[in-house]
Coordinates of N, CA and C in Angstrom, one line a residue:
M3 N -6.9 -11.5 -1.8 CA -6.0 -11.6 -3.0 C -5.8 -13.1 -3.3
G4 N -6.2 -14.0 -2.4 CA -5.9 -15.4 -2.6 C -6.7 -16.0 -3.8
L5 N -7.9 -15.5 -4.0 CA -8.7 -16.0 -5.2 C -8.1 -15.5 -6.5
V6 N -7.4 -14.4 -6.4 CA -6.8 -13.9 -7.7 C -5.5 -14.6 -8.0
T7 N -4.8 -15.1 -7.0 CA -3.5 -15.7 -7.2 C -3.5 -17.1 -7.6
N8 N -4.7 -17.8 -7.5 CA -4.8 -19.2 -7.8 C -5.2 -19.3 -9.3
P9 N -4.3 -19.7 -10.1 CA -4.6 -19.7 -11.6 C -5.6 -20.7 -12.0
T10 N -5.9 -21.7 -11.2 CA -6.9 -22.6 -11.6 C -8.2 -22.3 -10.9
G11 N -8.3 -21.3 -10.1 CA -9.5 -20.9 -9.4 C -10.6 -20.5 -10.3
A12 N -11.8 -21.1 -10.1 CA -12.9 -20.9 -10.9 C -13.5 -19.5 -10.6
L13 N -13.1 -18.9 -9.5 CA -13.7 -17.6 -9.1 C -12.8 -16.4 -9.5
M14 N -11.7 -16.7 -10.2 CA -10.7 -15.6 -10.5 C -11.3 -14.5 -11.2
D15 N -12.1 -14.7 -12.3 CA -12.7 -13.6 -13.0 C -13.7 -12.8 -12.1
E16 N -14.5 -13.5 -11.3 CA -15.4 -12.8 -10.4 C -14.6 -12.0 -9.4
A17 N -13.6 -12.6 -8.8 CA -12.8 -11.9 -7.8 C -12.1 -10.6 -8.4
M18 N -11.6 -10.7 -9.6 CA -11.0 -9.5 -10.2 C -12.1 -8.4 -10.4
A19 N -13.3 -8.8 -10.9 CA -14.3 -7.9 -11.1 C -14.8 -7.2 -9.8
I20 N -14.8 -8.0 -8.7 CA -15.2 -7.4 -7.4 C -14.1 -6.5 -6.9
L21 N -12.9 -6.8 -7.1 CA -11.8 -6.0 -6.7 C -11.8 -4.6 -7.5
S22 N -12.2 -4.7 -8.7 CA -12.3 -3.5 -9.5 C -13.4 -2.6 -8.9
I23 N -14.5 -3.1 -8.6 CA -15.6 -2.3 -8.0 C -15.2 -1.8 -6.6
L24 N -14.6 -2.7 -5.8 CA -14.2 -2.2 -4.4 C -13.2 -1.1 -4.5
S25 N -12.3 -1.2 -5.4 CA -11.2 -0.2 -5.5 C -11.6 1.2 -5.8
S26 N -12.9 1.3 -6.3 CA -13.4 2.6 -6.6 C -13.9 3.3 -5.4
H27 N -14.0 2.7 -4.3 CA -14.5 3.3 -3.0 C -13.3 3.4 -2.1
P28 N -13.3 4.5 -1.3 CA -12.1 4.8 -0.4 C -11.8 3.6 0.5
E29 N -12.8 3.0 1.2 CA -12.6 2.0 2.1 C -12.0 0.7 1.4
G30 N -12.6 0.4 0.3 CA -12.2 -0.7 -0.5 C -10.7 -0.5 -1.0
K31 N -10.4 0.7 -1.5 CA -9.1 1.0 -2.0 C -8.1 0.8 -0.9
A32 N -8.4 1.3 0.3 CA -7.5 1.1 1.5 C -7.3 -0.3 1.8
A33 N -8.3 -1.1 1.8 CA -8.2 -2.5 2.2 C -7.4 -3.3 1.1
I34 N -7.6 -3.0 -0.1 CA -6.9 -3.7 -1.2 C -5.4 -3.2 -1.1
G35 N -5.2 -2.0 -0.9 CA -3.8 -1.5 -0.8 C -3.0 -2.1 0.3
A36 N -3.7 -2.4 1.4 CA -3.0 -3.0 2.6 C -2.6 -4.5 2.3
A37 N -3.2 -5.1 1.3 CA -2.9 -6.5 1.0 C -1.7 -6.7 0.0
E38 N -1.0 -5.6 -0.2 CA 0.2 -5.7 -1.1 C -0.2 -6.3 -2.5
P39 N -1.1 -5.7 -3.2 CA -1.7 -6.2 -4.4 C -0.8 -6.0 -5.7
V40 N 0.1 -5.1 -5.6 CA 0.7 -4.6 -6.9 C 1.4 -5.7 -7.6
P41 N 2.2 -6.6 -7.0 CA 2.8 -7.7 -7.8 C 1.8 -8.6 -8.5
V42 N 0.7 -8.9 -7.8 CA -0.3 -9.7 -8.4 C -1.0 -9.0 -9.6
L43 N -1.3 -7.7 -9.4 CA -1.9 -6.9 -10.4 C -1.0 -6.8 -11.7
V44 N 0.3 -6.5 -11.4 CA 1.2 -6.4 -12.6 C 1.2 -7.8 -13.3
E45 N 1.3 -8.9 -12.6 CA 1.3 -10.2 -13.3 C 0.0 -10.4 -14.1
M46 N -1.1 -10.0 -13.5 CA -2.4 -10.2 -14.1 C -2.5 -9.3 -15.4
I47 N -2.0 -8.1 -15.3 CA -2.0 -7.2 -16.5 C -1.2 -7.8 -17.6
G48 N -0.1 -8.5 -17.3 CA 0.7 -9.1 -18.3 C 0.3 -10.4 -18.8
S49 N -0.4 -11.2 -18.0 CA -0.7 -12.5 -18.5 C -2.1 -13.0 -18.2
G50 N -3.0 -12.2 -17.8 CA -4.4 -12.6 -17.5 C -5.2 -12.7 -18.7
S51 N -6.5 -13.1 -18.5 CA -7.5 -13.1 -19.6 C -7.8 -11.7 -19.9
P52 N -8.3 -11.4 -21.1 CA -8.6 -10.0 -21.5 C -9.5 -9.3 -20.4
R53 N -10.5 -10.0 -19.8 CA -11.3 -9.4 -18.8 C -10.5 -9.1 -17.5
N54 N -9.7 -10.0 -17.1 CA -8.9 -9.9 -15.9 C -7.8 -8.8 -16.1
R55 N -7.3 -8.7 -17.3 CA -6.3 -7.7 -17.6 C -6.9 -6.3 -17.4
E56 N -8.1 -6.1 -18.0 CA -8.7 -4.8 -17.9 C -9.1 -4.5 -16.4
N57 N -9.6 -5.5 -15.7 CA -9.9 -5.3 -14.3 C -8.7 -5.0 -13.4
A58 N -7.6 -5.7 -13.7 CA -6.4 -5.4 -13.0 C -5.9 -4.0 -13.2
A59 N -6.0 -3.6 -14.5 CA -5.6 -2.2 -14.8 C -6.5 -1.2 -14.1
A60 N -7.8 -1.5 -14.0 CA -8.7 -0.6 -13.3 C -8.3 -0.5 -11.9
V61 N -8.1 -1.6 -11.2 CA -7.7 -1.6 -9.8 C -6.4 -0.8 -9.6
M62 N -5.4 -1.0 -10.5 CA -4.1 -0.3 -10.4 C -4.4 1.2 -10.6
L63 N -5.2 1.6 -11.5 CA -5.5 3.0 -11.7 C -6.1 3.6 -10.5
Y64 N -7.0 2.9 -9.8 CA -7.6 3.5 -8.6 C -6.5 3.6 -7.5
L65 N -5.7 2.5 -7.4 CA -4.7 2.5 -6.3 C -3.6 3.6 -6.6
C66 N -3.4 4.0 -7.8 CA -2.4 5.0 -8.2 C -3.0 6.4 -8.2
S67 N -4.1 6.6 -7.5 CA -4.7 7.9 -7.3 C -4.8 8.1 -5.8
G68 N -4.7 9.3 -5.4 CA -4.9 9.6 -4.0 C -3.6 9.5 -3.2
E69 N -3.8 9.3 -1.9 CA -2.7 9.4 -0.9 C -1.5 8.4 -1.2
Q70 N -1.8 7.2 -1.5 CA -0.7 6.2 -1.7 C -0.2 6.1 -3.2
Q71 N -0.5 7.1 -4.0 CA -0.2 7.1 -5.4 C 1.3 6.8 -5.6
L72 N 2.2 7.5 -5.0 CA 3.6 7.4 -5.2 C 4.1 6.0 -4.8
V73 N 3.6 5.5 -3.7 CA 4.0 4.2 -3.1 C 3.6 3.1 -4.1
H74 N 2.4 3.1 -4.6 CA 1.9 2.1 -5.5 C 2.6 2.2 -6.9
L75 N 2.8 3.5 -7.4 CA 3.5 3.6 -8.7 C 4.9 3.1 -8.6
A76 N 5.6 3.4 -7.5 CA 7.0 3.0 -7.4 C 7.1 1.4 -7.3
R77 N 6.1 0.9 -6.6 CA 6.1 -0.6 -6.5 C 5.8 -1.2 -7.8
A78 N 4.8 -0.6 -8.5 CA 4.5 -1.2 -9.9 C 5.7 -1.1 -10.8
Q79 N 6.4 0.0 -10.8 CA 7.6 0.1 -11.6 C 8.7 -1.0 -11.2
E80 N 8.8 -1.2 -9.9 CA 9.8 -2.2 -9.5 C 9.4 -3.6 -10.0
C81 N 8.1 -3.8 -10.1 CA 7.5 -5.1 -10.6 C 7.5 -5.2 -12.1
G82 N 7.9 -4.2 -12.8 CA 8.0 -4.2 -14.3 C 6.7 -4.0 -15.0
I83 N 5.9 -3.0 -14.5 CA 4.6 -2.8 -15.1 C 4.6 -2.2 -16.5
M84 N 5.7 -1.5 -16.9 CA 5.6 -0.7 -18.1 C 5.4 -1.5 -19.4
V85 N 6.1 -2.6 -19.5 CA 6.0 -3.5 -20.7 C 4.5 -4.1 -20.8
P86 N 4.0 -4.7 -19.7 CA 2.6 -5.2 -19.8 C 1.6 -4.0 -20.1
L87 N 1.8 -2.9 -19.5 CA 0.9 -1.8 -19.8 C 0.9 -1.3 -21.2
R88 N 2.1 -1.2 -21.8 CA 2.2 -0.8 -23.2 C 1.5 -1.9 -24.1
E89 N 1.7 -3.1 -23.8 CA 1.1 -4.2 -24.6 C -0.4 -4.1 -24.4
L90 N -0.9 -3.9 -23.2 CA -2.3 -3.7 -23.0 C -2.9 -2.5 -23.7
A91 N -2.2 -1.4 -23.7 CA -2.6 -0.2 -24.4 C -2.7 -0.5 -25.9
L92 N -1.9 -1.4 -26.5 CA -2.0 -1.7 -27.9 C -3.0 -2.8 -28.2
N93 N -3.1 -3.8 -27.4 CA -3.8 -5.0 -27.8 C -4.9 -5.4 -26.8
G94 N -5.2 -4.6 -25.9 CA -6.2 -5.0 -24.9 C -7.6 -4.7 -25.4
T95 N -8.6 -5.0 -24.5 CA -10.0 -4.6 -24.8 C -10.0 -3.0 -24.8
E96 N -11.1 -2.5 -25.3 CA -11.2 -1.0 -25.3 C -11.1 -0.4 -23.9
R97 N -11.8 -1.0 -22.9 CA -11.7 -0.6 -21.6 C -10.2 -0.7 -21.0
G98 N -9.6 -1.9 -21.3 CA -8.3 -2.1 -20.9 C -7.3 -1.1 -21.5
K99 N -7.5 -0.8 -22.8 CA -6.6 0.2 -23.5 C -6.8 1.5 -22.8
R100 N -8.0 2.0 -22.5 CA -8.2 3.3 -21.8 C -7.5 3.3 -20.5
K101 N -7.6 2.3 -19.7 CA -7.0 2.2 -18.4 C -5.5 2.2 -18.5
A102 N -5.0 1.5 -19.4 CA -3.5 1.4 -19.6 C -2.9 2.7 -20.0
V103 N -3.6 3.4 -20.9 CA -3.1 4.7 -21.4 C -3.1 5.7 -20.2
L104 N -4.2 5.7 -19.4 CA -4.2 6.6 -18.2 C -3.1 6.3 -17.3
L105 N -2.8 5.0 -17.1 CA -1.7 4.7 -16.2 C -0.3 5.1 -16.8
L106 N -0.2 5.0 -18.1 CA 1.1 5.4 -18.7 C 1.3 6.9 -18.7
E107 N 0.3 7.7 -18.5 CA 0.5 9.1 -18.6 C 1.2 9.7 -17.4

């Protein structure tokens, strides 16, 4: 998560894309979930680049499915995810909009 939290990091876009891919696999999702990613993902959904916002929403969507769904959803709500998700659903990329709408359901 270190590459994602460094706002000047040149690898931030690539790191978010890789996290999105890894989160779609059970082992990757477990490893990402163990790193307490929700606050970082919520921040990225709210203020990242369009590509990073959609990738953060994709990671959040994968984390909010399966065994740890309620834990991650509760943490995301504590971090204030609803406003950034609504904004992404209205003004994001097409992929970002789809992911945000699924998370809002």
